[in-house]
Amino acid sequence: MDPVRNPYAPGAGSPPPELAGRDELRQQVRIALQRLKIGRAAKSVLLVGLRGVGKTVLLDRMRDDAEASSIHTLWVEAPEDRSLPAILAPQLRTALLRLSRNEQAKNLARRALSGLAGFAKALKVKYQDIEVGLDFEPEPGLADNGDLEQDLQALFEAAGQAARKGETALALFVDELQYVKEEELAALITAMHRTAQRRLPVALVGAGLPQLRGRMGNAKSYAERLFDFPEIGQLTDGEARIAIAKPAQDEGVDISDDALSRIVSETRGYPYFLQEWGKHTWDAADDSPISADDVDAASIVAIAALDESFFRVRFDRLTPREKEYLRAMAELGAGPHRSGEIAKLLGREVTSLAPIRSQLIAKGMVWSPSHGDTAFTVPLFDEFMRRIIPGDDWKPKAAPSRASSSRSSMTT
């Protein structure tokens, strides 16, 4: 096959050639934003799911849908080492400047920009990473108290009033939301609650790992009533087949049923892995139709590529103790696993391993589906851990029994 014509797109956030199985969710968000635009109530939406299920791609496509409907959007990704005000302020400035070109909304958008100036100046002492261009002088008393929860409410309210005057809506698209600190999440939830109470057209469309639901609830108890939390998971067998077969067919190439079955089985229907297998299977095939033998040859290369990129980049961030903990989880299988089972395998007390587990949750490597359970956030990571740390050398060495120690001392 011509590698130049290879249609598949493995990569972080790379849009696949065929976004299969996500139409219903896109429609849900489209309806919510259109309702806000005409002054009707609608819940914001937070997508939750494991790594590799296509949350970022879906979020980006939803933003494109919103922009096509003349809704003003802003996009931020929440890294682990920056504050929410710092990543939000520059993008909000850009959105408000665009909104200020709307003749109806101009004055209120400029007022919101004055609020943003006061917001940035007042919070600079606490959040020193805020860097944003200031186009207007602050309006005294508008979003400038220096309290994030109060000021973000006031800022979103001013932005929402401008959007309503302009007969549009403002949609915040935030990826990796699980990394936002709890006090900042609380401020964001409170601000969204205020705009909902005032029937202002401001929406949050976010994405994060499964622990996001719990973190939002911990930050504000009413979060579960304010947001919808659709779960983004594996594609069904039929959806996965479409995701692989259609891009090839668009290039005039057929894939045998056996080959499709093999790819779906190898990838478990996870969108990122489908793209990885699709790419390498295409490159392994000599001609159409692509066969199961081509998939078998490609699987070796696909697994090696995942080990060196998708899996390895996460593995390299771990401490030796964290690697040991995850290797014990992998020994038990895909999971989820009880904390006691992991501790038993490591020869440790559950309480002594709690800090390691907490660190892994903070790094987005594991999550807790229910109290006392631990699961990987990265699909197939158990198989990777068994490949990267094979054998039993990672296991704790059993301490000698008292009887054997006693016999040893008697013979010396």
PDB file of N, CA and C in Angstrom, residues 5 16-17 33 36 50 95 115 121 123 148 158 164 262 274 299 313 326 337 363 378 380 398 404:
ATOM      1  N   ARG A   5      -0.738   7.575   1.127  1.00  0.00           N
ATOM      2  CA  ARG A   5      -2.199   7.591   1.119  1.00  0.00           C
ATOM      3  C   ARG A   5      -2.795   6.973   2.384  1.00  0.00           C
ATOM      4  N   PRO A  16      -9.489  11.478  13.857  1.00  0.00           N
ATOM      5  CA  PRO A  16      -9.503  10.294  13.002  1.00  0.00           C
ATOM      6  C   PRO A  16     -10.229  10.602  11.701  1.00  0.00           C
ATOM      7  N   PRO A  17      -9.963   9.825  10.665  1.00  0.00           N
ATOM      8  CA  PRO A  17     -10.653  10.082   9.399  1.00  0.00           C
ATOM      9  C   PRO A  17     -12.150   9.832   9.484  1.00  0.00           C
ATOM     10  N   LEU A  33     -26.328  23.894  23.550  1.00  0.00           N
ATOM     11  CA  LEU A  33     -25.815  25.220  23.204  1.00  0.00           C
ATOM     12  C   LEU A  33     -26.856  26.046  22.459  1.00  0.00           C
ATOM     13  N   LEU A  36     -29.316  27.413  24.993  1.00  0.00           N
ATOM     14  CA  LEU A  36     -28.764  28.575  25.696  1.00  0.00           C
ATOM     15  C   LEU A  36     -28.798  29.814  24.810  1.00  0.00           C
ATOM     16  N   LEU A  50     -11.623   6.918  29.983  1.00  0.00           N
ATOM     17  CA  LEU A  50     -10.220   6.540  30.095  1.00  0.00           C
ATOM     18  C   LEU A  50      -9.383   7.241  29.023  1.00  0.00           C
ATOM     19  N   ALA A  95     -12.011  35.575  23.266  1.00  0.00           N
ATOM     20  CA  ALA A  95     -13.441  35.389  22.989  1.00  0.00           C
ATOM     21  C   ALA A  95     -14.209  36.695  23.160  1.00  0.00           C
ATOM     22  N   GLY A 115     -13.754  44.055  33.246  1.00  0.00           N
ATOM     23  CA  GLY A 115     -13.812  43.125  34.366  1.00  0.00           C
ATOM     24  C   GLY A 115     -12.659  42.150  34.356  1.00  0.00           C
ATOM     25  N   LYS A 121      -5.581  41.637  37.587  1.00  0.00           N
ATOM     26  CA  LYS A 121      -4.764  42.431  38.509  1.00  0.00           C
ATOM     27  C   LYS A 121      -4.996  42.029  39.956  1.00  0.00           C
ATOM     28  N   LEU A 123      -6.026  39.151  41.170  1.00  0.00           N
ATOM     29  CA  LEU A 123      -5.622  37.781  41.497  1.00  0.00           C
ATOM     30  C   LEU A 123      -4.147  37.506  41.215  1.00  0.00           C
ATOM     31  N   LEU A 148     -11.184  34.373  44.169  1.00  0.00           N
ATOM     32  CA  LEU A 148     -11.451  33.709  42.895  1.00  0.00           C
ATOM     33  C   LEU A 148     -12.924  33.356  42.737  1.00  0.00           C
ATOM     34  N   ALA A 158     -20.743  39.037  33.608  1.00  0.00           N
ATOM     35  CA  ALA A 158     -20.555  40.141  32.656  1.00  0.00           C
ATOM     36  C   ALA A 158     -20.409  39.600  31.232  1.00  0.00           C
ATOM     37  N   ARG A 164     -25.647  37.384  25.701  1.00  0.00           N
ATOM     38  CA  ARG A 164     -27.105  37.466  25.571  1.00  0.00           C
ATOM     39  C   ARG A 164     -27.514  38.674  24.730  1.00  0.00           C
ATOM     40  N   ARG A 262     -10.005  -9.205  13.607  1.00  0.00           N
ATOM     41  CA  ARG A 262      -8.711  -9.278  14.300  1.00  0.00           C
ATOM     42  C   ARG A 262      -8.337  -7.910  14.886  1.00  0.00           C
ATOM     43  N   LEU A 274      -7.366   1.731  17.628  1.00  0.00           N
ATOM     44  CA  LEU A 274      -7.870   1.449  16.282  1.00  0.00           C
ATOM     45  C   LEU A 274      -7.046   2.208  15.236  1.00  0.00           C
ATOM     46  N   SER A 299       0.495  -6.158  13.992  1.00  0.00           N
ATOM     47  CA  SER A 299       0.291  -6.125  15.440  1.00  0.00           C
ATOM     48  C   SER A 299       1.609  -6.012  16.190  1.00  0.00           C
ATOM     49  N   VAL A 313       5.487   7.175  27.634  1.00  0.00           N
ATOM     50  CA  VAL A 313       5.501   8.554  28.116  1.00  0.00           C
ATOM     51  C   VAL A 313       4.867   8.663  29.502  1.00  0.00           C
ATOM     52  N   LEU A 326       1.957  -0.350  40.290  1.00  0.00           N
ATOM     53  CA  LEU A 326       1.243  -0.645  39.053  1.00  0.00           C
ATOM     54  C   LEU A 326       1.570  -2.038  38.525  1.00  0.00           C
ATOM     55  N   HIS A 337      -9.154  -3.551  41.013  1.00  0.00           N
ATOM     56  CA  HIS A 337      -8.676  -4.436  42.073  1.00  0.00           C
ATOM     57  C   HIS A 337      -8.881  -3.792  43.441  1.00  0.00           C
ATOM     58  N   LYS A 363      -1.576  11.816  39.374  1.00  0.00           N
ATOM     59  CA  LYS A 363      -0.907  11.802  38.072  1.00  0.00           C
ATOM     60  C   LYS A 363      -1.816  11.301  36.953  1.00  0.00           C
ATOM     61  N   VAL A 378      -5.485   4.017  31.892  1.00  0.00           N
ATOM     62  CA  VAL A 378      -4.957   3.789  30.545  1.00  0.00           C
ATOM     63  C   VAL A 378      -5.315   2.372  30.112  1.00  0.00           C
ATOM     64  N   LEU A 380      -5.310  -1.250  28.586  1.00  0.00           N
ATOM     65  CA  LEU A 380      -4.263  -2.226  28.256  1.00  0.00           C
ATOM     66  C   LEU A 380      -2.934  -1.931  28.950  1.00  0.00           C
ATOM     67  N   ALA A 398      10.493 -12.714  50.227  1.00  0.00           N
ATOM     68  CA  ALA A 398       9.885 -13.216  51.461  1.00  0.00           C
ATOM     69  C   ALA A 398      10.917 -13.223  52.589  1.00  0.00           C
ATOM     70  N   SER A 404      13.616 -21.007  60.644  1.00  0.00           N
ATOM     71  CA  SER A 404      14.821 -21.159  59.803  1.00  0.00           C
ATOM     72  C   SER A 404      15.911 -20.249  60.316  1.00  0.00           C
TER      73      SER A 404
END
